[in-house]
Each structure stands twice: as C-alpha cells, then as structure tokens.
Short mmCIF file of C-alpha atoms in Angstrom, two decimals:
data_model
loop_
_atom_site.label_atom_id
_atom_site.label_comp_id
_atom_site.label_asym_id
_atom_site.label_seq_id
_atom_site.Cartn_x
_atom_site.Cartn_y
_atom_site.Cartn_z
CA UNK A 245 37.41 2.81 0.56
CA UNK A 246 38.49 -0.10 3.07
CA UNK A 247 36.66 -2.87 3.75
CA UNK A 248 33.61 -3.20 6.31
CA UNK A 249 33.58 -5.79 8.72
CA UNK A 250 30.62 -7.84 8.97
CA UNK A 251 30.11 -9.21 12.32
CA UNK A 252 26.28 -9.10 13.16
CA UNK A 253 23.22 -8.14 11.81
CA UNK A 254 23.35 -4.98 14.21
CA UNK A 255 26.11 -3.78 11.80
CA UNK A 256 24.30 -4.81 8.96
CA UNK A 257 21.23 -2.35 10.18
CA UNK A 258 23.75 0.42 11.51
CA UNK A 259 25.40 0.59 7.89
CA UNK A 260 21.72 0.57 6.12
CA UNK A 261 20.77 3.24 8.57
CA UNK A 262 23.36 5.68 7.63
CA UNK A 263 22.46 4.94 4.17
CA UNK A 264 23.44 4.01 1.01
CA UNK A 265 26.56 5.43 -1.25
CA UNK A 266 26.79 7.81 -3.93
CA UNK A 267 25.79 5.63 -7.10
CA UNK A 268 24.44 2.47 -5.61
CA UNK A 269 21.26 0.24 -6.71
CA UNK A 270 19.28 0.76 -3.07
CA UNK A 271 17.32 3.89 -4.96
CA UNK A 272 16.51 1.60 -7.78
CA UNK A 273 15.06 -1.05 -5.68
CA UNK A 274 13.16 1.30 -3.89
CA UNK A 275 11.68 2.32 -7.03
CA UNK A 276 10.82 -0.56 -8.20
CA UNK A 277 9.03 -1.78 -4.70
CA UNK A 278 6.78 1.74 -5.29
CA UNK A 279 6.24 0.42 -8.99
CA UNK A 280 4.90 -2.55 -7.05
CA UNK A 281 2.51 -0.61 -4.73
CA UNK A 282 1.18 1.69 -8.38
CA UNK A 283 0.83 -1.74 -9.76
CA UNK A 284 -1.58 -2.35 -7.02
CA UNK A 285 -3.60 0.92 -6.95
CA UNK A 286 -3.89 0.83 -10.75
CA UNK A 287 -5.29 -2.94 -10.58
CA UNK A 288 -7.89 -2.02 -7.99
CA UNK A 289 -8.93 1.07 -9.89
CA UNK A 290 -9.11 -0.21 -13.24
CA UNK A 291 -12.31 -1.37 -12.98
CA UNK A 292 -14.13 0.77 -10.77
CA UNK A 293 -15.34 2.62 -13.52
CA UNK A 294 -16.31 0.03 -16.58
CA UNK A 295 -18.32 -1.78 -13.51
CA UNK A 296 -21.95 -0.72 -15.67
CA UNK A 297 -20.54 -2.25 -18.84
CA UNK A 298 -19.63 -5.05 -17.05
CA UNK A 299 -22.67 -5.34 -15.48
CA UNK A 300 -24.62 -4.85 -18.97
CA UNK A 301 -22.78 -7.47 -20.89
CA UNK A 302 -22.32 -10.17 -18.60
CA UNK A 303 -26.07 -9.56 -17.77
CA UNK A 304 -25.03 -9.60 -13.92
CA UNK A 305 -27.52 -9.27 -11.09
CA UNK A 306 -26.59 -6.93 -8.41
CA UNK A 307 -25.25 -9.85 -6.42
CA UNK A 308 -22.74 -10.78 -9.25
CA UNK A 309 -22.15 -7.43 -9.71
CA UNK A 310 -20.89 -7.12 -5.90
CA UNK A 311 -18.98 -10.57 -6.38
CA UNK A 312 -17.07 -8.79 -9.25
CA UNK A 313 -16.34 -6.16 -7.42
CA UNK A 314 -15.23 -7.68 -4.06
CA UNK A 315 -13.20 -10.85 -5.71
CA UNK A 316 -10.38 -9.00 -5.80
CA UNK A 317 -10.43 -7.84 -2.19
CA UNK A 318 -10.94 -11.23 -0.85
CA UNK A 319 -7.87 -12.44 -3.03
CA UNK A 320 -6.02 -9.09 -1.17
CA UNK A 321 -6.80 -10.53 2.33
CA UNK A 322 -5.49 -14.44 1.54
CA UNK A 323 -2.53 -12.62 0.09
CA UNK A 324 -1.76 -10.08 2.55
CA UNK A 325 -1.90 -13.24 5.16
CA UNK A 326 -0.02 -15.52 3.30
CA UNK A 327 2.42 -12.88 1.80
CA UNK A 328 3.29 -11.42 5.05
CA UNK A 329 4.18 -14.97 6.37
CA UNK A 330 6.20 -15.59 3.14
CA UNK A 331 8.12 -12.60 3.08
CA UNK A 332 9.23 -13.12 6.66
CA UNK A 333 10.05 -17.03 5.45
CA UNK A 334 11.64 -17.03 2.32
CA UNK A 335 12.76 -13.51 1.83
CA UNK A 336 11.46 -10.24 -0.03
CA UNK A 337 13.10 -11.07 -3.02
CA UNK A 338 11.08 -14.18 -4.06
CA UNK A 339 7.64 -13.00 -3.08
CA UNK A 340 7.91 -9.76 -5.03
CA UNK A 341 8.71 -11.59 -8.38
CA UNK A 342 6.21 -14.02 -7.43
CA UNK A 343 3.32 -11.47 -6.99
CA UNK A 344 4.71 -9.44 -10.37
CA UNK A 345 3.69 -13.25 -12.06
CA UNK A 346 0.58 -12.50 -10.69
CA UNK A 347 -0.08 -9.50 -12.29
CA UNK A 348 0.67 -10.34 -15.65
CA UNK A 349 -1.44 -13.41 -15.99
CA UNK A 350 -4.89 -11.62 -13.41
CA UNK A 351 -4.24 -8.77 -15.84
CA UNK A 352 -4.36 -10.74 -19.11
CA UNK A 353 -7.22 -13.10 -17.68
CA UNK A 354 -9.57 -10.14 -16.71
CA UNK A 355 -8.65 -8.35 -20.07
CA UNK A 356 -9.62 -11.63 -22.08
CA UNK A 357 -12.44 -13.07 -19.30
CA UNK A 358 -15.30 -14.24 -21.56
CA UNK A 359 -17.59 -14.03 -18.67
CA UNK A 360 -18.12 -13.64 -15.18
CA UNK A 361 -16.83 -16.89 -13.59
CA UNK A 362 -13.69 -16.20 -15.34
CA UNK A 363 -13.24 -12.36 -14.50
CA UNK A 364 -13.84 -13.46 -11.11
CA UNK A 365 -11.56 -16.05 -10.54
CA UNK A 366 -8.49 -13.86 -12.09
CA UNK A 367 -9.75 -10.69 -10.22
CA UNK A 368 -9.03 -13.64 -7.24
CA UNK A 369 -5.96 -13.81 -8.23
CA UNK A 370 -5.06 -10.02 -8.74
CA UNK A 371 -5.99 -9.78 -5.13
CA UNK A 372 -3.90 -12.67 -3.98
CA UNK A 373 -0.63 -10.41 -6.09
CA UNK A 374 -2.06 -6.97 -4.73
CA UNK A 375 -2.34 -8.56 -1.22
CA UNK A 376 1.43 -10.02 -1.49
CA UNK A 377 2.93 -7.07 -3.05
CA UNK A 378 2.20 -4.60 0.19
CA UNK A 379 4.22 -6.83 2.65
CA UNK A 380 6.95 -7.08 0.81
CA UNK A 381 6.88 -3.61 -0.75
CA UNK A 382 6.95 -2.02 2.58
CA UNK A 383 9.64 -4.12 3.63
CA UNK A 384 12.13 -2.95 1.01
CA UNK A 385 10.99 0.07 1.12
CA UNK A 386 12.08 0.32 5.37
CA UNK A 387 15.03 -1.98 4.60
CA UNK A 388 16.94 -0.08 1.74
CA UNK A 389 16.53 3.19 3.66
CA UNK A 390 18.20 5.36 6.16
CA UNK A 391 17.02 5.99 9.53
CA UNK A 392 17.06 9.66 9.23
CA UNK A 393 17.44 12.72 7.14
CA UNK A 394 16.79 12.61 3.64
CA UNK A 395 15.24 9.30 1.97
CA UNK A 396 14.69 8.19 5.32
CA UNK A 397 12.36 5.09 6.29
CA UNK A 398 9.70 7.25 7.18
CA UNK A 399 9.45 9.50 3.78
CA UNK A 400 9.75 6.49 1.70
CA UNK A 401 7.20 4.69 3.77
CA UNK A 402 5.35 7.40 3.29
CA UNK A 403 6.26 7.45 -0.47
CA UNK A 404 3.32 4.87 -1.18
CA UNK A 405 1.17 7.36 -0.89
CA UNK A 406 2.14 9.45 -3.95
CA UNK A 407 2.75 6.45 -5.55
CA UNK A 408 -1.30 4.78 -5.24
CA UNK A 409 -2.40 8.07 -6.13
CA UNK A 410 -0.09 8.33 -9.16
CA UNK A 411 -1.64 5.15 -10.25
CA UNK A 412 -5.62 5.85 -9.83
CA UNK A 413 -4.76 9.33 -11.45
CA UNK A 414 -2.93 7.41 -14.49
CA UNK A 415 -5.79 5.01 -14.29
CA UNK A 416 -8.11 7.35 -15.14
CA UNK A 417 -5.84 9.43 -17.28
CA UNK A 418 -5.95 5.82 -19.26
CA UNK A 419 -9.92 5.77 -19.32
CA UNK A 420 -9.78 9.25 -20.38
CA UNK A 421 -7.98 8.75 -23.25
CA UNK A 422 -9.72 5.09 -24.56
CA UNK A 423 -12.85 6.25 -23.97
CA UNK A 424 -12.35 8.19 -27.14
CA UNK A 425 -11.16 5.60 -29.31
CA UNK A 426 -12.41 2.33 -27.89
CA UNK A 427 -15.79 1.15 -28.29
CA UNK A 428 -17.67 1.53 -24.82
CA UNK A 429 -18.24 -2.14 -24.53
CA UNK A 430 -14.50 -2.94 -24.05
CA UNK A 431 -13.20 -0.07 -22.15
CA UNK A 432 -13.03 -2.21 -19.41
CA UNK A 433 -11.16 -4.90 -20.72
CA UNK A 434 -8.01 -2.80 -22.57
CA UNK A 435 -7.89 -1.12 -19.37
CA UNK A 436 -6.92 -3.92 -17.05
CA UNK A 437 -4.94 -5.67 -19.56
CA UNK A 438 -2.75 -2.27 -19.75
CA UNK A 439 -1.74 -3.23 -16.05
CA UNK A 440 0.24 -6.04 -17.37
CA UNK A 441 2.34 -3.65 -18.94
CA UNK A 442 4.00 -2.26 -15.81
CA UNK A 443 4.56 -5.74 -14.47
CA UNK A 444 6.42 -7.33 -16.88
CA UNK A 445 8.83 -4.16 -17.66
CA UNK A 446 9.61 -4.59 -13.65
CA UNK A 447 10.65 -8.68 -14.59
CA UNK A 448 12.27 -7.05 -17.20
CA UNK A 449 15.07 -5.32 -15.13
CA UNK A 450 14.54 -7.93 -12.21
CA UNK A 451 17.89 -9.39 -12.89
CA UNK A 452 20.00 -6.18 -13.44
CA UNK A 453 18.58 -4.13 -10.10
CA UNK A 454 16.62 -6.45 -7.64
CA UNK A 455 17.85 -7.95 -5.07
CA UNK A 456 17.44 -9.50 -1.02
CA UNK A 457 17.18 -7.28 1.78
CA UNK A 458 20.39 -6.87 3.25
CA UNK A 459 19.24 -6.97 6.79
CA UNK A 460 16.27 -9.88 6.27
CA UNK A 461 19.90 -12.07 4.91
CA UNK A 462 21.61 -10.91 8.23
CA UNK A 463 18.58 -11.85 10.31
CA UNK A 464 18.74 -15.83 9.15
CA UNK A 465 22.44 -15.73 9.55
CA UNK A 466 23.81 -15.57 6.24
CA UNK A 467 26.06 -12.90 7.12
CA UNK A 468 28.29 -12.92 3.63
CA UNK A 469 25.03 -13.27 1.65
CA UNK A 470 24.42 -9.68 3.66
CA UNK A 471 27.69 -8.34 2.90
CA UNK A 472 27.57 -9.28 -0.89
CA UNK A 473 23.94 -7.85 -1.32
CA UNK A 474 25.81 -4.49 0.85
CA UNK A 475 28.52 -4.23 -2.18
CA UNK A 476 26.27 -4.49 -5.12
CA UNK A 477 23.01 -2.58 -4.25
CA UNK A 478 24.25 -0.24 -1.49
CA UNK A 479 27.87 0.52 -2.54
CA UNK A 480 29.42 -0.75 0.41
CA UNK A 481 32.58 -2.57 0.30
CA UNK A 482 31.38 -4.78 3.27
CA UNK A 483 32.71 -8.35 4.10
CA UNK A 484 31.96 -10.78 5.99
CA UNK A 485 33.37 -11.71 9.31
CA UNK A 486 33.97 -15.72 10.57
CA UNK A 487 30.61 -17.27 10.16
CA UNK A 488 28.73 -16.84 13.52
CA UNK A 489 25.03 -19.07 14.20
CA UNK A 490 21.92 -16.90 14.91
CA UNK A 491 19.43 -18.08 17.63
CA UNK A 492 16.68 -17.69 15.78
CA UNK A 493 13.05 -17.02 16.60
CA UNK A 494 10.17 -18.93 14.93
CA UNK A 495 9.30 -17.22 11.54
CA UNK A 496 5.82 -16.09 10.10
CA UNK A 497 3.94 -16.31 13.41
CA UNK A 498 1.34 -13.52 14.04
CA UNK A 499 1.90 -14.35 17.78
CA UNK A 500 4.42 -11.90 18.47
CA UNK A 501 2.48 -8.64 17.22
CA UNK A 502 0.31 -9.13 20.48
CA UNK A 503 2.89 -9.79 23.06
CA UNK A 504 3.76 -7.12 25.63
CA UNK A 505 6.33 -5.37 22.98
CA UNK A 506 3.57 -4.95 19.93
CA UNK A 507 0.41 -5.12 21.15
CA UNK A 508 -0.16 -1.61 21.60
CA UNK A 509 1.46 -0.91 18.63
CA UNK A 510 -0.55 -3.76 16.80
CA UNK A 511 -3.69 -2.12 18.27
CA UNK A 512 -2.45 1.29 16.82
CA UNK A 513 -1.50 0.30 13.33
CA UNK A 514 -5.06 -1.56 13.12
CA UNK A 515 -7.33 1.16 14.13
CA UNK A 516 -5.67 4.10 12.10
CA UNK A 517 -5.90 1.35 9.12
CA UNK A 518 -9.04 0.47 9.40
CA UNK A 519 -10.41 4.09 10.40
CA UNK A 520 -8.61 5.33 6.97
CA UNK A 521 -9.64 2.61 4.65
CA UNK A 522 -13.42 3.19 5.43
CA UNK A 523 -13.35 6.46 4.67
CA UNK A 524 -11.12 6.70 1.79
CA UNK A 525 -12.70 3.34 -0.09
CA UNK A 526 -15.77 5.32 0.63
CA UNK A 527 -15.09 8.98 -1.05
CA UNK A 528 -12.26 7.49 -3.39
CA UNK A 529 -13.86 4.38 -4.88
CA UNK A 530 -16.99 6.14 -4.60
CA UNK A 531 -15.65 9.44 -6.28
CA UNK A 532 -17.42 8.88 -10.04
CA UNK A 533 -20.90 8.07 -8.10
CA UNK A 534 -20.49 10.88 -5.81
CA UNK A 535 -19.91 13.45 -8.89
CA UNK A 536 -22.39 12.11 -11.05
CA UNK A 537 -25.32 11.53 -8.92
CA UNK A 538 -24.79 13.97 -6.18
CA UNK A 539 -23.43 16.49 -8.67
CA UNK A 540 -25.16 15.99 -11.23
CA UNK A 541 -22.74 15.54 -14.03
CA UNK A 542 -22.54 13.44 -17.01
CA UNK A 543 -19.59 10.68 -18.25
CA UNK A 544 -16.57 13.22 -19.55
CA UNK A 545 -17.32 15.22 -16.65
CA UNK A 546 -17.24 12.90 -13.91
CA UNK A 547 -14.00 11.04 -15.42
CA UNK A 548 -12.07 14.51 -15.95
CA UNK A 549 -13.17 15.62 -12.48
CA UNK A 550 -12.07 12.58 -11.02
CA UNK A 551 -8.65 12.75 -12.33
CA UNK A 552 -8.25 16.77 -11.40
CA UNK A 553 -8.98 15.89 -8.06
CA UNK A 554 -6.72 12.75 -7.59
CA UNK A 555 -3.78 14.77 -9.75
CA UNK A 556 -4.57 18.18 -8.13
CA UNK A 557 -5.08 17.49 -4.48
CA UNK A 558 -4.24 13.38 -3.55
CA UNK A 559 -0.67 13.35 -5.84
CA UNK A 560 0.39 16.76 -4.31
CA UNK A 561 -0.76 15.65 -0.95
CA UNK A 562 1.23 12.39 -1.23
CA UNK A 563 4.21 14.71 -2.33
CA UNK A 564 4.57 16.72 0.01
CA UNK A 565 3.81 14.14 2.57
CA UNK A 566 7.00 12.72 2.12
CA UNK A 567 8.67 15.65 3.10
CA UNK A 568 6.80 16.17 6.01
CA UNK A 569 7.29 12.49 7.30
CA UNK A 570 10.29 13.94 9.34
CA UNK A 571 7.51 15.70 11.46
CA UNK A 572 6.62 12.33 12.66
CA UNK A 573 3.69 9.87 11.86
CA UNK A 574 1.47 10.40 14.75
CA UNK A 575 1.27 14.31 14.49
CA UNK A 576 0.91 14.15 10.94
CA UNK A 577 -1.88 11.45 10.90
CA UNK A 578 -3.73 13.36 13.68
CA UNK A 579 -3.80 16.62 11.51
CA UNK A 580 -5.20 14.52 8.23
CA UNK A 581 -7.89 12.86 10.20
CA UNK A 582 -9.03 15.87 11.86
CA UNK A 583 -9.30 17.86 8.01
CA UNK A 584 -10.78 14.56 6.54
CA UNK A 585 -13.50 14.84 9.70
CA UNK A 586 -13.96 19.06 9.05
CA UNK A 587 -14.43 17.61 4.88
CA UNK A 588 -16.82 15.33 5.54
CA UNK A 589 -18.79 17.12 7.87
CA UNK A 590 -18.88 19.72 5.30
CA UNK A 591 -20.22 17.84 2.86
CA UNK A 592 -22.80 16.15 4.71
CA UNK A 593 -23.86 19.76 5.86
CA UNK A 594 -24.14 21.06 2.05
CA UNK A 595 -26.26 18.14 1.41
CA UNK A 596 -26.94 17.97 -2.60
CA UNK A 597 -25.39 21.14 -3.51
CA UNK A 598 -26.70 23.74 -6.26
CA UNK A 599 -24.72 26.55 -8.02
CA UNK A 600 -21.72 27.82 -6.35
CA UNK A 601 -21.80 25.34 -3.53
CA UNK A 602 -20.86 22.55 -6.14
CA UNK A 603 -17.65 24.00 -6.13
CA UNK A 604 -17.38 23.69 -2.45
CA UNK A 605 -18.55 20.40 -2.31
CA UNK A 606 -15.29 19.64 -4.52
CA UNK A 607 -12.99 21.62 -2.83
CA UNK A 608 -13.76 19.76 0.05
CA UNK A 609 -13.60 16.21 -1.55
CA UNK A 610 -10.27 17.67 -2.84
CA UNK A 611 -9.21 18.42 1.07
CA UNK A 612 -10.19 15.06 2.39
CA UNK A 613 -8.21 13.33 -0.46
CA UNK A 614 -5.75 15.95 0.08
CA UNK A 615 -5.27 15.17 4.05
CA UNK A 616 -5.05 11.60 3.16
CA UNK A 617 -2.23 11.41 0.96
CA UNK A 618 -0.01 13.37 3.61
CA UNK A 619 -2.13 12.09 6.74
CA UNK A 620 -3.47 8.66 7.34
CA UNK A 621 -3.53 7.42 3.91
CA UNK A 622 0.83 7.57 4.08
CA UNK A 623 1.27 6.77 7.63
CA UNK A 624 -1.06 3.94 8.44
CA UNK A 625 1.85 2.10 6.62
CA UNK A 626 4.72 3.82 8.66
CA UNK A 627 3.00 2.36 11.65
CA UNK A 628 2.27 -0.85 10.32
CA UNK A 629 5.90 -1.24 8.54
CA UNK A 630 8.28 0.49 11.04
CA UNK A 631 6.76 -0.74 14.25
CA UNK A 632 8.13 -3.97 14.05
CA UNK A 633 11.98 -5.05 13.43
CA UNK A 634 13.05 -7.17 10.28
CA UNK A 635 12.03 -10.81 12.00
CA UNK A 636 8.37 -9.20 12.26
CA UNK A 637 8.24 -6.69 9.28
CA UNK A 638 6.38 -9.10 6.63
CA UNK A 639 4.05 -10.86 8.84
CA UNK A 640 2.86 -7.47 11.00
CA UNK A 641 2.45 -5.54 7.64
CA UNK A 642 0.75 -8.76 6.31
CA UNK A 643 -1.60 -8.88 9.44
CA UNK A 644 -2.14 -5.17 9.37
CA UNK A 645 -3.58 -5.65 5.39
CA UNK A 646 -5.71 -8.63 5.59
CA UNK A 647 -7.20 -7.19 8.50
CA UNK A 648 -7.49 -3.78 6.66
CA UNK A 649 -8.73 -5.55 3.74
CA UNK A 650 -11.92 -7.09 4.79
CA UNK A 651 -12.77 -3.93 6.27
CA UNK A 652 -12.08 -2.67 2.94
CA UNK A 653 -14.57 -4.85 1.48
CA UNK A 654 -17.41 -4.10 4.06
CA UNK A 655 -17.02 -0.44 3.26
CA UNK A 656 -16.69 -1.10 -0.85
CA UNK A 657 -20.01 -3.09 0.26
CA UNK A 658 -21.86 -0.97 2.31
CA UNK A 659 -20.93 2.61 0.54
CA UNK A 660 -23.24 1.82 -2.47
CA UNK A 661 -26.48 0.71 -0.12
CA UNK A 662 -25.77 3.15 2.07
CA UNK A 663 -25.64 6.01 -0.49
CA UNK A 664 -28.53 5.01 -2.05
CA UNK A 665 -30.45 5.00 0.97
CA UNK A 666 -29.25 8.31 2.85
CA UNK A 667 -28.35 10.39 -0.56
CA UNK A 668 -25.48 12.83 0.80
CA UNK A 669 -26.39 12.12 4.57
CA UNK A 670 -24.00 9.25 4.07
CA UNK A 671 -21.44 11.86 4.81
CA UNK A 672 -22.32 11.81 8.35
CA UNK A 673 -21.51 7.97 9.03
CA UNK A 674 -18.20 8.12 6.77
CA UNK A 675 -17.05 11.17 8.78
CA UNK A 676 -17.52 8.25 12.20
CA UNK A 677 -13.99 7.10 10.92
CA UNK A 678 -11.96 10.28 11.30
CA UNK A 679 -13.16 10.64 14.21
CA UNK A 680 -12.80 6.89 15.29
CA UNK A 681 -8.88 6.96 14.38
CA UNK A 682 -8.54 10.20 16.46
CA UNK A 683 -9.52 8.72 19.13
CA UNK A 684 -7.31 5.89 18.53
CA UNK A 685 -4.75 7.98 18.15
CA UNK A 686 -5.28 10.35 21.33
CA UNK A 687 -5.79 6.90 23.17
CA UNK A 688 -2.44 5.62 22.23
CA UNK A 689 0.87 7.76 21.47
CA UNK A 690 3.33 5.41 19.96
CA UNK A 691 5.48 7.47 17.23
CA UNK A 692 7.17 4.85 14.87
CA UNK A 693 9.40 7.95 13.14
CA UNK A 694 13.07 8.68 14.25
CA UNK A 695 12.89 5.19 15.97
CA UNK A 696 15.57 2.18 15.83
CA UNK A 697 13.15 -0.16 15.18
CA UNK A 698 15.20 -3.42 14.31
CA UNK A 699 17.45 -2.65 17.10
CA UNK A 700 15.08 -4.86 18.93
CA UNK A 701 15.92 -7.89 17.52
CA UNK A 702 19.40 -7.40 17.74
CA UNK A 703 18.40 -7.06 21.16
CA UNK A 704 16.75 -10.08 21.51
CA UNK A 705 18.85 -12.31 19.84
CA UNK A 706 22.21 -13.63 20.39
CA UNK A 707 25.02 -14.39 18.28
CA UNK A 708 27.29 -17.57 19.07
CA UNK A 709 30.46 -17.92 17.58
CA UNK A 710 30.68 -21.19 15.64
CA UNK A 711 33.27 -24.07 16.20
#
C-alpha cells in the first residue's frame, strides 16, 4: 500500500472516518476504553449492596451512611470537571492511565478501609478515577471509529451501554457467588477490592495496545506524531507532510459549549442526561430495595433477581442498541423515554403488587432497564461525545458528567427518603423524568448520528505553512 500524505488534521479525521484496516490496534483500544467505562459501573455498584454491613460495623448513623454512599459521586463530579479539561490539555492517553492508577489504589483502600473516614476518602478518590475515565473513554471511543457503517462512532458510543450493564450484572454475579463462601461481614470489602483486578490487567497491556488519539495529535499540530499513531494502531501507512503551525484555540475552556454553535446542543446533551440519570439511579441503584421491600423477597432472591434483570433485559438492551445506533440518537432516545415513562407509570399504578402482578411489576422494571440500555441510557453519551469536534470533546463530555453527576447524587439522595415516605407512589415522581427528557427532546431536534462532527474545527481553524 503507498504512502498517505499527511497534510492537515482534516485528513487525519477523513482517514479515521473511513476507518481502520484489516488487523490494526484501533479495535483494541476501543476495547480497552469500554474496559474503562465497566471499570466504572462495577466500582459504583460494588457497594450498593454490602451498604447494611457497612452500616452495622462501622456503627454509622444514617448521615454517615449517606456520606458513604455519596463520596464517591462527589469525587465523580471533581473528576468529570477536571478530567474533561485534562483530556482536552494533555491528551487521552495520559488521563486514562492516570485514572486506571486510581482504581487500583480506591479499590485496595476501600477493600482494606478500617473505618469510615478511610472508606470515604478512597471512595473520594474512586470517584475522582470514575469521573476522569468517562471523558476520556468517550473520546477514544469517537476518535478510533468510523463515521458510518459498521463500528461507527455512534454504535460504539453507544457501546457503553452494554458495557455498564455488563459490569453491574458481573457485579452482582460476584456477590452472588461470595456470598456463599465469604463471611457476611466482609462481602463488601472482597468485592471492591476485586475491581482492582480489571485495572491493573488494562496497565498490563498499556504498553503493547494503547496509544494517543490520532486526531487530538493532529489538532495541537503534531502532524507526524498523527501519522505515526495512524501506522501502528490504525494500519495506515500515513506520513507526514512539511511541518505546518496550527492556530490554535484556547484549550479546556467550558466557554465554547454555550456559544451560538453548542449551546443548543449543550442544552440537549444536559437535559436528556440529567432526565436519564434520575430515573435510572432511581430504579437501578434502587433495584435490591425495590425487590425486597416492595416485593417482598428475601437476600438470595433479591440478588438473583437483580442480576436476571440486568443480564436478561439491560445487557440485551445495550446489545442491540448498538446496532440500532444507525437509526439515529434522537429517535432512538425518544422511543426509550417514552417505554421507561409507560414502565413507570405501570408500576406506580400496580402499587405493592400481590400474586401474579409481581411478575408484572418485574417485567416492567425489566422494560424500563430494557429501554435504557438501547434508549437514553446509550445515547445521552452520543450527544454529549459527538456533538462537539476533537478541540471540545473532553471538556463538553467532562461538563456534561459533572453536571450529570450531582444530579446523580440528589437522586441517590432523595430515592431512599422518598421511597420510604410514598412506598410505590414514588413511581409517579421518577416517571417526571421520562417525561421531562421528552420534552427536551421534542423541544430541540439536534441528531448528533451520521454527522461530521470535527469537521468544524477544521473549519475553524487555519493551517499556515511554516518558514
């Protein structure tokens, strides 16, 4: 094969979006960036369910209890903010080995914490890794794919989706299995600690697969750093041009995302975020309360059911999801919210069910987990990763998380006293968000699928020959 002239980062971006070769590392990478994101889900799982014996041996009061359990969320907004400025700064590469340091020492720390003040400080810090990862996941994950067709940028944006799932439903698979051999007390702890395992097999292989994004290299100029990354992860024998000087924009400011360009699209991204993560945090975090205290089930029960309905309906959903990203992010996202609304509704209309309508209560917590796998749950990343070109990627999917984040925590917060206070009427003010992000949705049309994205700041830019 002949040589490919380097010349700009437009032809950088034109050669990633025709995709890779036969053979090359760019499906490797992108694996890896999804072992990030299950890296995440798993660490925010982990403990949702040894949160009693927790709570029992630490002696915690209920408002320790909620500092345990939101520590890790505020670490997830101070890294999604900070990440998202890095990755745009100093490149993908760096952060993501940075935030897989993270994990192995918040994983260890919880695993060995010999009381609260210690669990919470390194659940802190598994936030600050969780909250890093996202940005910089989503950017290799848009920036090692093709524009169209098969492992295009929107199914492997939409690939996260599968991927969290995977995760919770290991994470529980996990629980399932030490529950039976490990005594009660510690459950908790060899749990966590087993998501150090994941991280440090990624460092592992670091060296042999991992490597910058071709088009963030282009974007700061360093057109032969682009073309060397092209030959050895995307099997392109590309080379670089004379050296040319970028006019470059200012880096890591979230200024841009609310100029005349973005806003809408900021505004977008936000409310289908935020609409999603109140309702999902809600039903999914919630899922072993809502089957053992609305349903009326004991321990084995309420951890098998869990995982049935996470493998069963949220995995598949998340699977097939990224084959129907092609249909485009906005359609898709409006059919998911409007089954997650008809779920919810449904459930708050059954109320505490009894005898066969236990079985619909599940199939419809299976639906709404269902619909958000292949719905909002993948796409409120497509928006927030493939609205913006490569200059913008980090910071507006960093924005998009810390913002989503402490919403996050509010409804991790408020579930729990809300619940307790309106039983299964609940279901009527989570079902508020569905219908919340269809409006946004209705409101504003912007489909992020299909579109050359990062031919904008080619656009904006221009290239000067040097002297």
């Amino acid at each position: 094969m002949s040589n490919v002239v380097i010349r700009s980062a437009a032809d950088v971006n034109a050669l990633v979006n025709s995709g890779a070769a036969r053979g090359s590392n760019a499906r490797v990478i992108v694996f890896l960036a999804l072992g990030g994101i299950f890296l995440d889900a798993y660490d925010f799982s982990s403990l949702a369910y040894g949160m009693r014996d927790i709570t029992a041996q630490f002696g915690l009061s209920p408002v320790w209890a909620g500092i345990v359990n939101a520590s890790i969320m505020v670490g997830a907004v101070v890294g999604a903010l900070f990440g998202g400025v890095l990755v745009d700064r100093i490149g993908r590469y760096r952060v993501f080995m940075a935030d897989m340091l993270f994990f192995v020492v918040a994983a260890i720390g919880c695993a060995l914490a010999p009381n609260e003040y210690v669990l919470v400080l390194f659940r802190f810090l598994m936030g600050i890794g969780v909250g890093m990862d996202l940005p910089v996941a989503m950017a290799f994950l848009a920036e090692f794919s093709r524009l169209t067709g098969r492992g295009s940028k929107a199914s492997r944006t939409a690939a996260w989706a599968p991927a969290w799932f995977a995760a919770t439903s290991a994470c529980y698979l996990i629980i399932l299995g030490l529950y039976q051999v490990v005594p009660h007390e510690h459950l908790w702890r060899f749990t966590v600690g087993f998501g150090a395992v994941p991280a440090i097999a990624i460092l592992l292989v670091r060296k042999k697969y991992m490597n910058e994004s071709p088009s963030w290299a282009a974007s700061q100029g360093d057109l032969e750093g682009a073309a060397r990354i092209l030959r050895e992860s995307y099997g392109v024998d590309a080379v670089a041009a004379s050296p040319t000087v970028v006019a470059e924009k200012p880096r890591g400011s979230f200024r841009p995302l609310f100029n005349a360009r973005y806003r809408l699209r900021t505004t977008l991204a936000l409310a289908v975020a935020l609409a999603q993560t109140f309702a999902y945090n809600a039903v999914a975090y919630g899922l072993p309360v809502i089957i053992a205290s609305f349903l009326a089930q004991g321990p084995t029960t309420t951890i098998t059911a869990s995982l049935v309905l996470n493998l069963g309906f949220a995995v598949t959903g998340g699977l097939l999801g990224i084959r129907w990203a092609r249909k485009g992010a906005w359609r898709m996202t409006v059919l998911g919210f409007a089954v997650q609304l008809a779920s919810l509704v449904t459930l708050a209309v059954i109320g505490k069910p009894t005898g066969a309508l236990a079985l619909a209560a599940l199939l419809s917590l299976g639906a709404f987990l269902f619909a958000q796998a292949w719905g909002p749950g993948a796409h409120y990343m497509t928006f927030a990763s493939l609205s913006y070109p490569t200059s913008l990627r980090g910071v507006g999917v960093g924005f998009n998380q810390g913002v989503l984040r402490i919403g996050s925590t509010l409804s991790l917060f408020l579930f729990p006293i809300l619940a307790s206070a309106l039983g299964t009427g609940v279901f009527w003010v989570i079902a508020a968000a569905p219908a919340l992000g269809l409006l946004a949705l209705l409101l504003i049309r912007w489909e992020p699928v299909g579109y050359d994205v990062d031919a904008e700041d080619t656009d904006e830019r221009d290239s000067i020959p040097s002297r």
